[in-house]
Tab-separated table of C-alpha atoms in Angstrom:
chain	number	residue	atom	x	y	z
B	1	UNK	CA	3.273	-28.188	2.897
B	2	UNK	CA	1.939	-29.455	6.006
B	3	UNK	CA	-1.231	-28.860	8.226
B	4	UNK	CA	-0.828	-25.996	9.743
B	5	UNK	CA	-2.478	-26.508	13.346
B	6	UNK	CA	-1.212	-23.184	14.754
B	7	UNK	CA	-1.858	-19.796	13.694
B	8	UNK	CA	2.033	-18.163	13.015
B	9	UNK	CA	0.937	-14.517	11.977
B	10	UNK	CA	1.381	-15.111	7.679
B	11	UNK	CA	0.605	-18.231	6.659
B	12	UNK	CA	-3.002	-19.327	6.098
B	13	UNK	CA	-4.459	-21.666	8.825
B	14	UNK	CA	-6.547	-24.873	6.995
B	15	UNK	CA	-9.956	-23.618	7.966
B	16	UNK	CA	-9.027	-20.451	5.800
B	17	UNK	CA	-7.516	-22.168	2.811
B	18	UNK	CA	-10.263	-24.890	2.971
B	19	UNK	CA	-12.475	-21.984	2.223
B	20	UNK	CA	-10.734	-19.545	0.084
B	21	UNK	CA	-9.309	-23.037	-2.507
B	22	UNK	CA	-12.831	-23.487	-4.038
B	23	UNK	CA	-12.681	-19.314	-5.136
B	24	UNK	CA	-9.619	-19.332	-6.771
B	25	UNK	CA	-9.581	-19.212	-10.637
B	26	UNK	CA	-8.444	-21.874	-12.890
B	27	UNK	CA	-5.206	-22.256	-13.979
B	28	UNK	CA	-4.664	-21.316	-17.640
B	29	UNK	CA	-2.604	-23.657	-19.788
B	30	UNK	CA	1.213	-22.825	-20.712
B	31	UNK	CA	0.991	-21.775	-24.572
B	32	UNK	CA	3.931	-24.152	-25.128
B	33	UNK	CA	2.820	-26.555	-22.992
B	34	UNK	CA	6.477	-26.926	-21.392
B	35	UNK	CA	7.660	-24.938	-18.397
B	36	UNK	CA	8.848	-25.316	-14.931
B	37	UNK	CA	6.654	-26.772	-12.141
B	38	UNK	CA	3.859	-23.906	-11.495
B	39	UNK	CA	4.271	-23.016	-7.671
B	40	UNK	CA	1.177	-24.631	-5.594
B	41	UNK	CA	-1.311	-22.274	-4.918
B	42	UNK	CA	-1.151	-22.531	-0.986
B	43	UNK	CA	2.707	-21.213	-1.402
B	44	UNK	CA	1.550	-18.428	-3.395
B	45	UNK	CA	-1.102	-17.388	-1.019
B	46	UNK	CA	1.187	-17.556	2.376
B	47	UNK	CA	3.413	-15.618	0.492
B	48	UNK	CA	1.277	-12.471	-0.143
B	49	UNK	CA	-0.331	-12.980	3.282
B	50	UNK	CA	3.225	-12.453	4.336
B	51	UNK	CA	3.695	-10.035	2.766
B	52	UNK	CA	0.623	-8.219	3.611
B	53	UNK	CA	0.955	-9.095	6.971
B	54	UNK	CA	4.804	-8.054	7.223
B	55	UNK	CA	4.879	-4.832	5.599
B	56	UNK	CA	7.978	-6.770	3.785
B	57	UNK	CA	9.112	-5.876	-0.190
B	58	UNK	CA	8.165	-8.505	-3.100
B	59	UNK	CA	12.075	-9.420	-3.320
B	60	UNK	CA	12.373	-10.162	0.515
B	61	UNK	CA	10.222	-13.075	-0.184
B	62	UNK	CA	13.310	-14.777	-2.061
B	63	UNK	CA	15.208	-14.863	1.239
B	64	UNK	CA	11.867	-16.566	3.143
B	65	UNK	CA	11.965	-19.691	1.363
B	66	UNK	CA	7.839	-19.819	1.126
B	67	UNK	CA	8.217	-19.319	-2.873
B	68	UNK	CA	9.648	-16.404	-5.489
B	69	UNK	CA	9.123	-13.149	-5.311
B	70	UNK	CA	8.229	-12.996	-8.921
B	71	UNK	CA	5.849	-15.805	-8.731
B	72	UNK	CA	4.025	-14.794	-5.732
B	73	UNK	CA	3.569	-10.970	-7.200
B	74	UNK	CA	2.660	-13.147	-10.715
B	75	UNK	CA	-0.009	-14.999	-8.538
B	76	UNK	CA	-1.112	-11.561	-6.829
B	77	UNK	CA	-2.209	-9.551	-10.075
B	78	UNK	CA	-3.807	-12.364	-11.012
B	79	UNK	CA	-5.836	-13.120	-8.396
B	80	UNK	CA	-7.073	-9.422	-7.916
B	81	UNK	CA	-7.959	-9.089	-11.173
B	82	UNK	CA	-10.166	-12.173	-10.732
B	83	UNK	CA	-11.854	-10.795	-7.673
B	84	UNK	CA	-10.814	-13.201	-5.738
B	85	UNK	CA	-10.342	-11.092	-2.607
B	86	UNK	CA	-13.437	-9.258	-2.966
B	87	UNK	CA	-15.110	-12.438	-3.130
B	88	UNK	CA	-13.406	-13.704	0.036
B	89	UNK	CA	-13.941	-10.629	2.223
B	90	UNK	CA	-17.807	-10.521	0.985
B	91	UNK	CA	-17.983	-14.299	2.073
B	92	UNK	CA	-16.328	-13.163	5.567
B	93	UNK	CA	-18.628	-10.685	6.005
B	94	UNK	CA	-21.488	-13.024	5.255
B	95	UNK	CA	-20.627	-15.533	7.585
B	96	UNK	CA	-19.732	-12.702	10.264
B	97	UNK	CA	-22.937	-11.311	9.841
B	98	UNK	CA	-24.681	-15.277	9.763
B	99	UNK	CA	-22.791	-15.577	13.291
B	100	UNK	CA	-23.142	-12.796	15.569
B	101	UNK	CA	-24.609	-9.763	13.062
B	102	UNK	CA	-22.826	-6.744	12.137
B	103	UNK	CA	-23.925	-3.263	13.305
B	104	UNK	CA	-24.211	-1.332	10.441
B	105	UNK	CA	-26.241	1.405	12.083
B	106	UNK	CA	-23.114	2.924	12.683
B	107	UNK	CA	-21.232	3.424	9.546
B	108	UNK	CA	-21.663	5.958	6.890
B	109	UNK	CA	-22.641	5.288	3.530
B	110	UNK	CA	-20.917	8.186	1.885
B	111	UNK	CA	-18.882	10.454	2.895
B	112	UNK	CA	-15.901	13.294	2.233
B	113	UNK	CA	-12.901	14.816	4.025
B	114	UNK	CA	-12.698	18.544	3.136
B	115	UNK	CA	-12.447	21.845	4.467
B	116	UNK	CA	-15.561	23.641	5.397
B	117	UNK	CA	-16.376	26.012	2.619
B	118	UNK	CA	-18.054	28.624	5.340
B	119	UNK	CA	-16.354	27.495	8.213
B	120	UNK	CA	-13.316	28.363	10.724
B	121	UNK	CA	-11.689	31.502	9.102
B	122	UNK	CA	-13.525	34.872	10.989
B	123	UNK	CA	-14.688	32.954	14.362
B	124	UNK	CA	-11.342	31.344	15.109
B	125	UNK	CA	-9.057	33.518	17.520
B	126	UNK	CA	-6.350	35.814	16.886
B	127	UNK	CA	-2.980	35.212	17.864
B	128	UNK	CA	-1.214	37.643	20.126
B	129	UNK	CA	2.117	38.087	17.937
B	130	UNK	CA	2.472	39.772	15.110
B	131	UNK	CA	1.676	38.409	11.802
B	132	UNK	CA	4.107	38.576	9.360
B	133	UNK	CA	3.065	38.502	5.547
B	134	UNK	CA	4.313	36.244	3.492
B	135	UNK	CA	4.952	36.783	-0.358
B	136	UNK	CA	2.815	33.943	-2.190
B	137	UNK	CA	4.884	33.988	-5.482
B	138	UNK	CA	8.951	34.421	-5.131
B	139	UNK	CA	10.376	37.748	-6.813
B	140	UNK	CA	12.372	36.762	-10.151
B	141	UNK	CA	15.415	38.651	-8.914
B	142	UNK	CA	16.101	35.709	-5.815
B	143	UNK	CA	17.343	32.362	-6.097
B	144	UNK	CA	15.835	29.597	-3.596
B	145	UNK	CA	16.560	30.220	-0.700
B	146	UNK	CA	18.999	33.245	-1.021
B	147	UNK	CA	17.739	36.367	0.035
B	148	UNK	CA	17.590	39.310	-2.619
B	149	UNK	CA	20.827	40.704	-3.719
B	150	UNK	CA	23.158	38.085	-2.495
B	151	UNK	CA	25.699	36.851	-4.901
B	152	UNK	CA	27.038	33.839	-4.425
B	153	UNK	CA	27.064	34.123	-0.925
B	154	UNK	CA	29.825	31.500	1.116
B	155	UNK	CA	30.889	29.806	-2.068
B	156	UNK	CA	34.721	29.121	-2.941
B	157	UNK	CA	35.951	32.659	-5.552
B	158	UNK	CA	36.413	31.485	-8.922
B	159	UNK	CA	39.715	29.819	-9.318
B	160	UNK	CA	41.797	31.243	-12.139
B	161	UNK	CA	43.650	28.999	-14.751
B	162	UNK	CA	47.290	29.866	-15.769
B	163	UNK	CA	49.162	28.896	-18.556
């Protein structure tokens, strides 16, 4: 593959891949020692960042020509379970933070999204209709979504066999 001199939205510009190459694991040796040509790295890489980028499935990657589905996903697990993108996006932030600084006066260390446990329920207002109540458990007698008593409903009658 080629210098890439122009950023097209998934593959990896140089200045990237000159910096993420040196963080990438080793290869392990094939146990047999015989198998078919491992895909290059850079391949593998501008695959997932299409992928990532695209939104797209694994298996549309064997209609992009960039490399296999399989091998790319292969590559993927890999790589995560190496750290390897932790590593890069703590580098990134390093060298953000080397360049301009990041404000981190403004984000929250921890946090949590729940509901209020004293909050909302006796100083929120009242609507004007009435309220009907609902029954939180459905009676045994009903079937979903037929009301009580209904047999059957709109369904064909039996049909009888002769003979």
């Amino acid at each position: 593959m080629g210098m890439v001199k122009q950023d097209d939205g998934w593959r990896l510009p140089d200045e990237v891949w000159q910096q993420m190459a040196p963080l990438l694991p080793a290869r392990k040796a094939h146990p047999l020692g015989c198998h078919n040509p491992r895909v290059s790295d850079r391949a593998a890489m501008n695959a997932i960042a299409f992928v990532l980028r695209t939104g797209a499935q694994w298996n549309a990657l064997n209609t992009t020509g960039i490399c296999s589905s399989s091998a790319a996903h292969r590559r993927f697990q890999e790589w995560t379970q190496a750290g390897l993108f932790e590593e890069f996006w703590r580098l990134g932030l390093l060298s953000l933070q080397a360049l301009d600084g990041i404000d981190w006066s403004w984000l929250a260390l921890d946090g949590a999204m729940t509901k209020a446990p004293l909050g909302g329920e006796k100083n929120r207002p009242q609507p004007y209709g009435s309220r009907q109540r609902r029954r939180q458990a459905q009676r045994a007698d009903r079937g979903a979504w037929h009301p009580a008593g209904r047999c059957g409903g709109r369904s064909q009658p039996a049909r009888h066999e002769t003979g």
